[in-house]
Amino acid sequence: MNKAQPHLHACLECDLLVNMPDAISHRTNVHCPRCNHSIAMGHNNAKQYVLATSFTALILMVVACTFSFISFSSNEQIRTINLLQTFTELYTQEYYFVAVLVFSFILLLPTLYLTSVCLIILSTFRGFEIVPSVGLGKLMSYILPWSMAEVFLIGVLVALIKVTSMADISLEPSFWAYVIFAPLFTHIVSVIDSHRLWDWIEQAGACSHG
Ligand SMILES: [Zn+2]
């Protein structure tokens, strides 16, 4: 956002510069007057809410990476896999590129996104930039389209339906952690509209520059 014109925000759909109000009341939507695209939605305590939910999502991601994901049993043989084996199995089968993509889309990029937003919000509270906020904001914009936690979850659920006829399946703690993580991540992303994000980045920058 241009510091000289702090209330102007470009519509993501049609690029129209929209004059934003100083404050947006809770659950009130600001729409683009030209294309009706939703630009921002008011939220009470958005900063605290996003910080708390992002920390929760990061803890869920740690749980999802720590415990078993799914157990299969068939003909008295039991096989348990964890989330990290989703990539390591691909890697050992020499699908290197696919392994890196899957690791990035379902684990690395969502974690980076959540860590970035936590750092930006903490900077606004602490009065100095822990990491340059503008860089973090750009990073978040780049990685968001490639974060596909919910796509992975839907893929797992579809695969489970097919495997149920061949083996007994036991859903482990890591699976349930990821089941909660994926929709929570989508919800957090829906709360952080670009107007709100760049408002926080500006606050973090203003704090660090006095
Ligand atoms: Zn528009």
PDB file of C-alpha atoms and ligand atoms in Angstrom, residues 11-16 32 34-37, ligand 1:
ATOM      1  CA  CYS A  11      -9.270  -4.288  -6.098  1.00  0.00           C
ATOM      2  CA  LEU A  12      -7.695  -7.707  -6.797  1.00  0.00           C
ATOM      3  CA  GLU A  13     -10.251  -8.424  -9.547  1.00  0.00           C
ATOM      4  CA  CYS A  14     -10.338  -5.220 -11.607  1.00  0.00           C
ATOM      5  CA  ASP A  15      -7.471  -3.044 -10.214  1.00  0.00           C
ATOM      6  CA  LEU A  16      -9.784  -0.156  -9.339  1.00  0.00           C
ATOM      7  CA  CYS A  32     -15.499  -2.967  -5.050  1.00  0.00           C
ATOM      8  CA  ARG A  34     -17.065  -1.528 -10.099  1.00  0.00           C
ATOM      9  CA  CYS A  35     -17.000  -5.359  -9.990  1.00  0.00           C
ATOM     10  CA  ASN A  36     -18.553  -6.040  -6.547  1.00  0.00           C
ATOM     11  CA  HIS A  37     -15.529  -8.136  -5.485  1.00  0.00           C
TER      12      HIS A  37
HETATM   13 ZN    ZN B   1     -13.127  -4.531  -8.663  1.00  0.00          ZN
END
